[in-house]
Amino acid sequence: VTRMLRRDPSQRPTAAACLNHPWFWDAARCLAFLAAVSDRLESEDRHVYSPARRLESMRMAILDPHPTWHQQLHPELWADLSAFRRYSPHSIQDLLRAIRNKRSHLNELPLELQQAIGISPE
């Protein structure tokens, strides 16, 4: 945004470049990106320095001001997630996994819960 406001037009990014920035992505593109990141993290070697470790090291900045991500979910959604898999509410990788899994299985949730959390991808 700061670059977009520069006085000299030659120093500003193009409209196309701006629209490529994640800030301007629509919900469907954001959701697809998060699912792709989750897939990538699942496939990497955890015994070496990895993007997953780097991501987890930034957990507090990502989750600020809440120490855990599950507190932000509808309670019934957390119960549904927990019924099928163990998720750490402190792990960003688990948050991404939960997003990816619910994206794939949204239609399996009870109708009331689907309505409470909203229509995918929003």
mmCIF file of N, CA and C in Angstrom:
data_model
loop_
_atom_site.group_PDB
_atom_site.id
_atom_site.type_symbol
_atom_site.label_atom_id
_atom_site.label_comp_id
_atom_site.label_asym_id
_atom_site.label_seq_id
_atom_site.Cartn_x
_atom_site.Cartn_y
_atom_site.Cartn_z
ATOM 1 N N VAL A 1 0.837 -1.188 0.000
ATOM 2 C CA VAL A 1 0.000 0.000 0.000
ATOM 3 C C VAL A 1 0.878 1.245 0.000
ATOM 4 N N THR A 2 1.963 1.212 0.747
ATOM 5 C CA THR A 2 2.870 2.361 0.775
ATOM 6 C C THR A 2 3.434 2.632 -0.616
ATOM 7 N N ARG A 3 3.825 1.575 -1.310
ATOM 8 C CA ARG A 3 4.355 1.750 -2.670
ATOM 9 C C ARG A 3 3.281 2.272 -3.617
ATOM 10 N N MET A 4 2.039 1.873 -3.418
ATOM 11 C CA MET A 4 0.951 2.337 -4.271
ATOM 12 C C MET A 4 0.692 3.832 -4.095
ATOM 13 N N LEU A 5 1.075 4.368 -2.954
ATOM 14 C CA LEU A 5 0.822 5.779 -2.653
ATOM 15 C C LEU A 5 2.002 6.696 -2.959
ATOM 16 N N ARG A 6 3.051 6.155 -3.531
ATOM 17 C CA ARG A 6 4.206 6.996 -3.836
ATOM 18 C C ARG A 6 3.820 8.123 -4.777
ATOM 19 N N ARG A 7 4.423 9.256 -4.542
ATOM 20 C CA ARG A 7 4.126 10.452 -5.339
ATOM 21 C C ARG A 7 4.513 10.276 -6.802
ATOM 22 N N ASP A 8 5.662 9.684 -7.039
ATOM 23 C CA ASP A 8 6.167 9.478 -8.403
ATOM 24 C C ASP A 8 5.483 8.250 -9.018
ATOM 25 N N PRO A 9 4.674 8.418 -10.050
ATOM 26 C CA PRO A 9 3.957 7.289 -10.646
ATOM 27 C C PRO A 9 4.872 6.164 -11.134
ATOM 28 N N SER A 10 6.086 6.498 -11.542
ATOM 29 C CA SER A 10 6.996 5.457 -12.026
ATOM 30 C C SER A 10 7.469 4.547 -10.892
ATOM 31 N N GLN A 11 7.302 4.985 -9.654
ATOM 32 C CA GLN A 11 7.707 4.200 -8.492
ATOM 33 C C GLN A 11 6.558 3.331 -7.954
ATOM 34 N N ARG A 12 5.359 3.498 -8.506
ATOM 35 C CA ARG A 12 4.203 2.731 -8.054
ATOM 36 C C ARG A 12 4.126 1.399 -8.802
ATOM 37 N N PRO A 13 3.629 0.364 -8.146
ATOM 38 C CA PRO A 13 3.416 -0.911 -8.849
ATOM 39 C C PRO A 13 2.244 -0.778 -9.824
ATOM 40 N N THR A 14 2.228 -1.644 -10.799
ATOM 41 C CA THR A 14 1.109 -1.642 -11.744
ATOM 42 C C THR A 14 -0.141 -2.206 -11.064
ATOM 43 N N ALA A 15 -1.281 -1.955 -11.664
ATOM 44 C CA ALA A 15 -2.528 -2.507 -11.131
ATOM 45 C C ALA A 15 -2.471 -4.040 -11.135
ATOM 46 N N ALA A 16 -1.904 -4.608 -12.183
ATOM 47 C CA ALA A 16 -1.788 -6.073 -12.258
ATOM 48 C C ALA A 16 -0.920 -6.610 -11.127
ATOM 49 N N ALA A 17 0.180 -5.932 -10.843
ATOM 50 C CA ALA A 17 1.055 -6.366 -9.742
ATOM 51 C C ALA A 17 0.320 -6.269 -8.409
ATOM 52 N N CYS A 18 -0.435 -5.218 -8.227
ATOM 53 C CA CYS A 18 -1.201 -5.059 -6.982
ATOM 54 C C CYS A 18 -2.213 -6.183 -6.823
ATOM 55 N N LEU A 19 -2.928 -6.493 -7.888
ATOM 56 C CA LEU A 19 -3.951 -7.536 -7.823
ATOM 57 C C LEU A 19 -3.361 -8.920 -7.595
ATOM 58 N N ASN A 20 -2.077 -9.102 -7.906
ATOM 59 C CA ASN A 20 -1.406 -10.375 -7.635
ATOM 60 C C ASN A 20 -0.994 -10.523 -6.182
ATOM 61 N N HIS A 21 -0.997 -9.428 -5.428
ATOM 62 C CA HIS A 21 -0.605 -9.473 -4.022
ATOM 63 C C HIS A 21 -1.707 -10.145 -3.199
ATOM 64 N N PRO A 22 -1.342 -11.009 -2.239
ATOM 65 C CA PRO A 22 -2.350 -11.714 -1.434
ATOM 66 C C PRO A 22 -3.381 -10.804 -0.758
ATOM 67 N N TRP A 23 -3.030 -9.586 -0.476
ATOM 68 C CA TRP A 23 -3.969 -8.657 0.158
ATOM 69 C C TRP A 23 -5.238 -8.499 -0.685
ATOM 70 N N PHE A 24 -5.098 -8.635 -1.991
ATOM 71 C CA PHE A 24 -6.215 -8.407 -2.900
ATOM 72 C C PHE A 24 -6.839 -9.689 -3.441
ATOM 73 N N TRP A 25 -6.403 -10.854 -2.948
ATOM 74 C CA TRP A 25 -6.970 -12.110 -3.405
ATOM 75 C C TRP A 25 -8.403 -12.261 -2.905
ATOM 76 N N ASP A 26 -9.221 -12.962 -3.680
ATOM 77 C CA ASP A 26 -10.566 -13.268 -3.208
ATOM 78 C C ASP A 26 -10.487 -14.495 -2.287
ATOM 79 N N ALA A 27 -11.610 -14.794 -1.645
ATOM 80 C CA ALA A 27 -11.635 -15.880 -0.656
ATOM 81 C C ALA A 27 -11.269 -17.222 -1.277
ATOM 82 N N ALA A 28 -11.715 -17.489 -2.495
ATOM 83 C CA ALA A 28 -11.412 -18.774 -3.141
ATOM 84 C C ALA A 28 -9.911 -18.945 -3.363
ATOM 85 N N ARG A 29 -9.244 -17.888 -3.799
ATOM 86 C CA ARG A 29 -7.796 -17.966 -4.036
ATOM 87 C C ARG A 29 -7.043 -18.125 -2.716
ATOM 88 N N CYS A 30 -7.479 -17.415 -1.681
ATOM 89 C CA CYS A 30 -6.848 -17.553 -0.353
ATOM 90 C C CYS A 30 -6.979 -18.984 0.160
ATOM 91 N N LEU A 31 -8.175 -19.534 0.050
ATOM 92 C CA LEU A 31 -8.408 -20.889 0.532
ATOM 93 C C LEU A 31 -7.581 -21.908 -0.252
ATOM 94 N N ALA A 32 -7.509 -21.734 -1.558
ATOM 95 C CA ALA A 32 -6.701 -22.638 -2.381
ATOM 96 C C ALA A 32 -5.225 -22.541 -1.993
ATOM 97 N N PHE A 33 -4.751 -21.325 -1.729
ATOM 98 C CA PHE A 33 -3.355 -21.131 -1.320
ATOM 99 C C PHE A 33 -3.082 -21.823 0.021
ATOM 100 N N LEU A 34 -3.965 -21.630 1.000
ATOM 101 C CA LEU A 34 -3.765 -22.251 2.308
ATOM 102 C C LEU A 34 -3.767 -23.773 2.196
ATOM 103 N N ALA A 35 -4.636 -24.321 1.365
ATOM 104 C CA ALA A 35 -4.667 -25.771 1.165
ATOM 105 C C ALA A 35 -3.381 -26.251 0.499
ATOM 106 N N ALA A 36 -2.884 -25.493 -0.462
ATOM 107 C CA ALA A 36 -1.635 -25.865 -1.139
ATOM 108 C C ALA A 36 -0.452 -25.809 -0.179
ATOM 109 N N VAL A 37 -0.413 -24.798 0.678
ATOM 110 C CA VAL A 37 0.657 -24.711 1.679
ATOM 111 C C VAL A 37 0.580 -25.911 2.611
ATOM 112 N N SER A 38 -0.620 -26.258 3.056
ATOM 113 C CA SER A 38 -0.789 -27.412 3.931
ATOM 114 C C SER A 38 -0.291 -28.687 3.254
ATOM 115 N N ASP A 39 -0.657 -28.881 1.999
ATOM 116 C CA ASP A 39 -0.179 -30.066 1.256
ATOM 117 C C ASP A 39 1.341 -30.090 1.193
ATOM 118 N N ARG A 40 1.936 -28.947 0.933
ATOM 119 C CA ARG A 40 3.406 -28.863 0.834
ATOM 120 C C ARG A 40 4.068 -29.191 2.170
ATOM 121 N N LEU A 41 3.530 -28.649 3.254
ATOM 122 C CA LEU A 41 4.107 -28.905 4.573
ATOM 123 C C LEU A 41 3.992 -30.372 4.953
ATOM 124 N N GLU A 42 2.910 -31.017 4.548
ATOM 125 C CA GLU A 42 2.716 -32.438 4.852
ATOM 126 C C GLU A 42 3.757 -33.312 4.159
ATOM 127 N N SER A 43 4.233 -32.869 3.008
ATOM 128 C CA SER A 43 5.130 -33.703 2.216
ATOM 129 C C SER A 43 6.612 -33.466 2.479
ATOM 130 N N GLU A 44 6.945 -32.494 3.294
ATOM 131 C CA GLU A 44 8.376 -32.178 3.460
ATOM 132 C C GLU A 44 9.033 -32.987 4.572
ATOM 133 N N ASP A 45 10.329 -33.045 4.503
ATOM 134 C CA ASP A 45 11.150 -33.768 5.476
ATOM 135 C C ASP A 45 11.248 -32.941 6.753
ATOM 136 N N ARG A 46 10.793 -33.502 7.840
ATOM 137 C CA ARG A 46 10.774 -32.765 9.113
ATOM 138 C C ARG A 46 12.095 -32.846 9.877
ATOM 139 N N HIS A 47 13.065 -33.558 9.327
ATOM 140 C CA HIS A 47 14.330 -33.725 10.028
ATOM 141 C C HIS A 47 15.362 -32.670 9.634
ATOM 142 N N VAL A 48 15.002 -31.808 8.731
ATOM 143 C CA VAL A 48 15.905 -30.744 8.317
ATOM 144 C C VAL A 48 15.208 -29.414 8.549
ATOM 145 N N TYR A 49 15.980 -28.328 8.469
ATOM 146 C CA TYR A 49 15.354 -27.017 8.591
ATOM 147 C C TYR A 49 14.321 -26.896 7.486
ATOM 148 N N SER A 50 13.130 -26.486 7.837
ATOM 149 C CA SER A 50 12.053 -26.517 6.869
ATOM 150 C C SER A 50 11.147 -25.304 6.998
ATOM 151 N N PRO A 51 10.344 -25.067 5.970
ATOM 152 C CA PRO A 51 9.351 -23.997 6.072
ATOM 153 C C PRO A 51 8.376 -24.228 7.223
ATOM 154 N N ALA A 52 8.063 -25.492 7.520
ATOM 155 C CA ALA A 52 7.149 -25.784 8.631
ATOM 156 C C ALA A 52 7.726 -25.300 9.950
ATOM 157 N N ARG A 53 8.997 -25.546 10.160
ATOM 158 C CA ARG A 53 9.631 -25.077 11.399
ATOM 159 C C ARG A 53 9.647 -23.553 11.465
ATOM 160 N N ARG A 54 9.931 -22.931 10.339
ATOM 161 C CA ARG A 54 9.940 -21.462 10.277
ATOM 162 C C ARG A 54 8.544 -20.910 10.565
ATOM 163 N N LEU A 55 7.546 -21.537 9.976
ATOM 164 C CA LEU A 55 6.164 -21.119 10.207
ATOM 165 C C LEU A 55 5.794 -21.264 11.673
ATOM 166 N N GLU A 56 6.132 -22.381 12.271
ATOM 167 C CA GLU A 56 5.817 -22.611 13.691
ATOM 168 C C GLU A 56 6.573 -21.633 14.587
ATOM 169 N N SER A 57 7.767 -21.214 14.168
ATOM 170 C CA SER A 57 8.524 -20.254 14.985
ATOM 171 C C SER A 57 7.849 -18.882 15.012
ATOM 172 N N MET A 58 6.969 -18.632 14.043
ATOM 173 C CA MET A 58 6.251 -17.351 13.981
ATOM 174 C C MET A 58 4.828 -17.461 14.526
ATOM 175 N N ARG A 59 4.543 -18.560 15.201
ATOM 176 C CA ARG A 59 3.197 -18.849 15.688
ATOM 177 C C ARG A 59 2.595 -17.717 16.499
ATOM 178 N N MET A 60 3.337 -17.159 17.424
ATOM 179 C CA MET A 60 2.789 -16.119 18.293
ATOM 180 C C MET A 60 2.403 -14.871 17.495
ATOM 181 N N ALA A 61 3.200 -14.519 16.504
ATOM 182 C CA ALA A 61 2.866 -13.356 15.676
ATOM 183 C C ALA A 61 1.650 -13.639 14.804
ATOM 184 N N ILE A 62 1.523 -14.868 14.339
ATOM 185 C CA ILE A 62 0.395 -15.234 13.476
ATOM 186 C C ILE A 62 -0.899 -15.269 14.276
ATOM 187 N N LEU A 63 -0.854 -15.831 15.459
ATOM 188 C CA LEU A 63 -2.064 -16.014 16.264
ATOM 189 C C LEU A 63 -2.401 -14.830 17.163
ATOM 190 N N ASP A 64 -1.518 -13.866 17.258
ATOM 191 C CA ASP A 64 -1.721 -12.726 18.141
ATOM 192 C C ASP A 64 -3.093 -12.099 17.914
ATOM 193 N N PRO A 65 -3.860 -11.809 18.913
ATOM 194 C CA PRO A 65 -3.541 -11.828 20.335
ATOM 195 C C PRO A 65 -3.921 -13.127 21.039
ATOM 196 N N HIS A 66 -4.388 -14.137 20.306
ATOM 197 C CA HIS A 66 -4.831 -15.385 20.925
ATOM 198 C C HIS A 66 -3.714 -16.422 20.888
ATOM 199 N N PRO A 67 -3.449 -17.090 22.009
ATOM 200 C CA PRO A 67 -2.357 -18.066 22.037
ATOM 201 C C PRO A 67 -2.665 -19.358 21.269
ATOM 202 N N THR A 68 -3.935 -19.643 21.044
ATOM 203 C CA THR A 68 -4.307 -20.846 20.311
ATOM 204 C C THR A 68 -5.365 -20.507 19.267
ATOM 205 N N TRP A 69 -5.387 -21.263 18.182
ATOM 206 C CA TRP A 69 -6.326 -20.968 17.100
ATOM 207 C C TRP A 69 -7.698 -21.565 17.322
ATOM 208 N N HIS A 70 -7.801 -22.625 18.091
ATOM 209 C CA HIS A 70 -9.108 -23.280 18.239
ATOM 210 C C HIS A 70 -10.118 -22.401 18.959
ATOM 211 N N GLN A 71 -9.648 -21.420 19.718
ATOM 212 C CA GLN A 71 -10.554 -20.507 20.428
ATOM 213 C C GLN A 71 -11.349 -19.636 19.464
ATOM 214 N N GLN A 72 -10.901 -19.512 18.237
ATOM 215 C CA GLN A 72 -11.562 -18.674 17.247
ATOM 216 C C GLN A 72 -12.626 -19.440 16.455
ATOM 217 N N LEU A 73 -12.705 -20.748 16.659
ATOM 218 C CA LEU A 73 -13.647 -21.574 15.911
ATOM 219 C C LEU A 73 -14.984 -21.685 16.623
ATOM 220 N N HIS A 74 -16.004 -21.942 15.846
ATOM 221 C CA HIS A 74 -17.307 -22.291 16.400
ATOM 222 C C HIS A 74 -17.081 -23.548 17.250
ATOM 223 N N PRO A 75 -17.601 -23.610 18.472
ATOM 224 C CA PRO A 75 -17.342 -24.774 19.342
ATOM 225 C C PRO A 75 -17.721 -26.114 18.697
ATOM 226 N N GLU A 76 -18.801 -26.148 17.933
ATOM 227 C CA GLU A 76 -19.201 -27.397 17.286
ATOM 228 C C GLU A 76 -18.231 -27.797 16.173
ATOM 229 N N LEU A 77 -17.625 -26.807 15.544
ATOM 230 C CA LEU A 77 -16.629 -27.111 14.517
ATOM 231 C C LEU A 77 -15.392 -27.719 15.153
ATOM 232 N N TRP A 78 -14.955 -27.160 16.281
ATOM 233 C CA TRP A 78 -13.807 -27.741 16.991
ATOM 234 C C TRP A 78 -14.123 -29.161 17.441
ATOM 235 N N ALA A 79 -15.332 -29.390 17.921
ATOM 236 C CA ALA A 79 -15.732 -30.733 18.345
ATOM 237 C C ALA A 79 -15.709 -31.692 17.153
ATOM 238 N N ASP A 80 -16.181 -31.230 15.998
ATOM 239 C CA ASP A 80 -16.174 -32.065 14.802
ATOM 240 C C ASP A 80 -14.747 -32.376 14.357
ATOM 241 N N LEU A 81 -13.901 -31.373 14.352
ATOM 242 C CA LEU A 81 -12.497 -31.588 13.980
ATOM 243 C C LEU A 81 -11.839 -32.596 14.914
ATOM 244 N N SER A 82 -12.053 -32.429 16.198
ATOM 245 C CA SER A 82 -11.417 -33.274 17.211
ATOM 246 C C SER A 82 -11.925 -34.707 17.190
ATOM 247 N N ALA A 83 -13.111 -34.915 16.639
ATOM 248 C CA ALA A 83 -13.681 -36.263 16.601
ATOM 249 C C ALA A 83 -12.951 -37.163 15.613
ATOM 250 N N PHE A 84 -12.306 -36.586 14.603
ATOM 251 C CA PHE A 84 -11.703 -37.382 13.547
ATOM 252 C C PHE A 84 -10.179 -37.417 13.578
ATOM 253 N N ARG A 85 -9.570 -36.441 14.222
ATOM 254 C CA ARG A 85 -8.115 -36.350 14.208
ATOM 255 C C ARG A 85 -7.678 -35.508 15.395
ATOM 256 N N ARG A 86 -6.488 -35.749 15.857
ATOM 257 C CA ARG A 86 -5.955 -34.941 16.956
ATOM 258 C C ARG A 86 -5.231 -33.738 16.365
ATOM 259 N N TYR A 87 -5.694 -32.556 16.719
ATOM 260 C CA TYR A 87 -5.087 -31.303 16.275
ATOM 261 C C TYR A 87 -4.515 -30.577 17.483
ATOM 262 N N SER A 88 -3.325 -30.038 17.322
ATOM 263 C CA SER A 88 -2.761 -29.201 18.368
ATOM 264 C C SER A 88 -3.233 -27.771 18.129
ATOM 265 N N PRO A 89 -3.926 -27.181 19.099
ATOM 266 C CA PRO A 89 -4.397 -25.804 18.922
ATOM 267 C C PRO A 89 -3.258 -24.784 18.959
ATOM 268 N N HIS A 90 -2.037 -25.257 19.175
ATOM 269 C CA HIS A 90 -0.862 -24.380 19.188
ATOM 270 C C HIS A 90 -0.078 -24.445 17.880
ATOM 271 N N SER A 91 -0.461 -25.343 16.978
ATOM 272 C CA SER A 91 0.302 -25.591 15.759
ATOM 273 C C SER A 91 -0.330 -24.911 14.546
ATOM 274 N N ILE A 92 0.453 -24.098 13.851
ATOM 275 C CA ILE A 92 -0.007 -23.469 12.619
ATOM 276 C C ILE A 92 -0.189 -24.537 11.542
ATOM 277 N N GLN A 93 0.676 -25.522 11.503
ATOM 278 C CA GLN A 93 0.539 -26.599 10.527
ATOM 279 C C GLN A 93 -0.778 -27.352 10.742
ATOM 280 N N ASP A 94 -1.154 -27.569 11.986
ATOM 281 C CA ASP A 94 -2.431 -28.224 12.260
ATOM 282 C C ASP A 94 -3.613 -27.335 11.882
ATOM 283 N N LEU A 95 -3.478 -26.035 12.068
ATOM 284 C CA LEU A 95 -4.521 -25.107 11.628
ATOM 285 C C LEU A 95 -4.705 -25.217 10.112
ATOM 286 N N LEU A 96 -3.606 -25.209 9.376
ATOM 287 C CA LEU A 96 -3.688 -25.341 7.923
ATOM 288 C C LEU A 96 -4.294 -26.689 7.529
ATOM 289 N N ARG A 97 -3.929 -27.738 8.242
ATOM 290 C CA ARG A 97 -4.482 -29.072 7.979
ATOM 291 C C ARG A 97 -5.993 -29.076 8.223
ATOM 292 N N ALA A 98 -6.426 -28.425 9.299
ATOM 293 C CA ALA A 98 -7.860 -28.353 9.607
ATOM 294 C C ALA A 98 -8.613 -27.592 8.516
ATOM 295 N N ILE A 99 -8.045 -26.494 8.058
ATOM 296 C CA ILE A 99 -8.671 -25.717 6.972
ATOM 297 C C ILE A 99 -8.788 -26.577 5.726
ATOM 298 N N ARG A 100 -7.700 -27.245 5.373
ATOM 299 C CA ARG A 100 -7.704 -28.092 4.175
ATOM 300 C C ARG A 100 -8.726 -29.221 4.303
ATOM 301 N N ASN A 101 -8.752 -29.866 5.464
ATOM 302 C CA ASN A 101 -9.665 -30.994 5.644
ATOM 303 C C ASN A 101 -11.125 -30.557 5.630
ATOM 304 N N LYS A 102 -11.434 -29.459 6.274
ATOM 305 C CA LYS A 102 -12.831 -28.995 6.282
ATOM 306 C C LYS A 102 -13.233 -28.461 4.920
ATOM 307 N N ARG A 103 -12.284 -27.937 4.181
ATOM 308 C CA ARG A 103 -12.579 -27.512 2.808
ATOM 309 C C ARG A 103 -13.033 -28.718 1.990
ATOM 310 N N SER A 104 -12.386 -29.842 2.209
ATOM 311 C CA SER A 104 -12.708 -31.054 1.457
ATOM 312 C C SER A 104 -13.966 -31.756 1.962
ATOM 313 N N HIS A 105 -14.312 -31.548 3.219
ATOM 314 C CA HIS A 105 -15.417 -32.290 3.827
ATOM 315 C C HIS A 105 -16.514 -31.380 4.368
ATOM 316 N N LEU A 106 -16.606 -30.176 3.856
ATOM 317 C CA LEU A 106 -17.591 -29.219 4.360
ATOM 318 C C LEU A 106 -19.009 -29.756 4.255
ATOM 319 N N ASN A 107 -19.320 -30.429 3.174
ATOM 320 C CA ASN A 107 -20.680 -30.931 2.973
ATOM 321 C C ASN A 107 -21.058 -32.042 3.946
ATOM 322 N N GLU A 108 -20.081 -32.596 4.648
ATOM 323 C CA GLU A 108 -20.360 -33.668 5.600
ATOM 324 C C GLU A 108 -20.753 -33.121 6.970
ATOM 325 N N LEU A 109 -20.575 -31.824 7.182
ATOM 326 C CA LEU A 109 -20.965 -31.219 8.455
ATOM 327 C C LEU A 109 -22.484 -31.128 8.552
ATOM 328 N N PRO A 110 -23.020 -31.135 9.769
ATOM 329 C CA PRO A 110 -24.458 -30.918 9.914
ATOM 330 C C PRO A 110 -24.855 -29.568 9.296
ATOM 331 N N LEU A 111 -26.028 -29.506 8.721
ATOM 332 C CA LEU A 111 -26.491 -28.313 8.025
ATOM 333 C C LEU A 111 -26.436 -27.072 8.918
ATOM 334 N N GLU A 112 -26.815 -27.221 10.178
ATOM 335 C CA GLU A 112 -26.797 -26.082 11.103
ATOM 336 C C GLU A 112 -25.386 -25.535 11.282
ATOM 337 N N LEU A 113 -24.414 -26.429 11.346
ATOM 338 C CA LEU A 113 -23.019 -25.996 11.504
ATOM 339 C C LEU A 113 -22.511 -25.365 10.208
ATOM 340 N N GLN A 114 -22.875 -25.913 9.068
ATOM 341 C CA GLN A 114 -22.516 -25.319 7.794
ATOM 342 C C GLN A 114 -23.027 -23.879 7.730
ATOM 343 N N GLN A 115 -24.262 -23.668 8.141
ATOM 344 C CA GLN A 115 -24.841 -22.327 8.115
ATOM 345 C C GLN A 115 -24.167 -21.408 9.120
ATOM 346 N N ALA A 116 -23.768 -21.935 10.264
ATOM 347 C CA ALA A 116 -23.130 -21.123 11.302
ATOM 348 C C ALA A 116 -21.749 -20.640 10.883
ATOM 349 N N ILE A 117 -20.991 -21.504 10.183
ATOM 350 C CA ILE A 117 -19.631 -21.105 9.814
ATOM 351 C C ILE A 117 -19.568 -20.405 8.461
ATOM 352 N N GLY A 118 -20.617 -20.516 7.663
ATOM 353 C CA GLY A 118 -20.657 -19.805 6.387
ATOM 354 C C GLY A 118 -20.385 -20.706 5.205
ATOM 355 N N ILE A 119 -20.583 -20.120 4.058
ATOM 356 C CA ILE A 119 -20.432 -20.842 2.808
ATOM 357 C C ILE A 119 -18.971 -20.801 2.362
ATOM 358 N N SER A 120 -18.462 -21.938 1.908
ATOM 359 C CA SER A 120 -17.095 -21.994 1.411
ATOM 360 C C SER A 120 -17.029 -21.247 0.095
ATOM 361 N N PRO A 121 -15.996 -20.523 -0.197
ATOM 362 C CA PRO A 121 -14.756 -20.376 0.555
ATOM 363 C C PRO A 121 -14.762 -19.239 1.567
ATOM 364 N N GLU A 122 -15.808 -18.447 1.618
ATOM 365 C CA GLU A 122 -15.807 -17.319 2.543
ATOM 366 C C GLU A 122 -15.680 -17.772 3.979
#
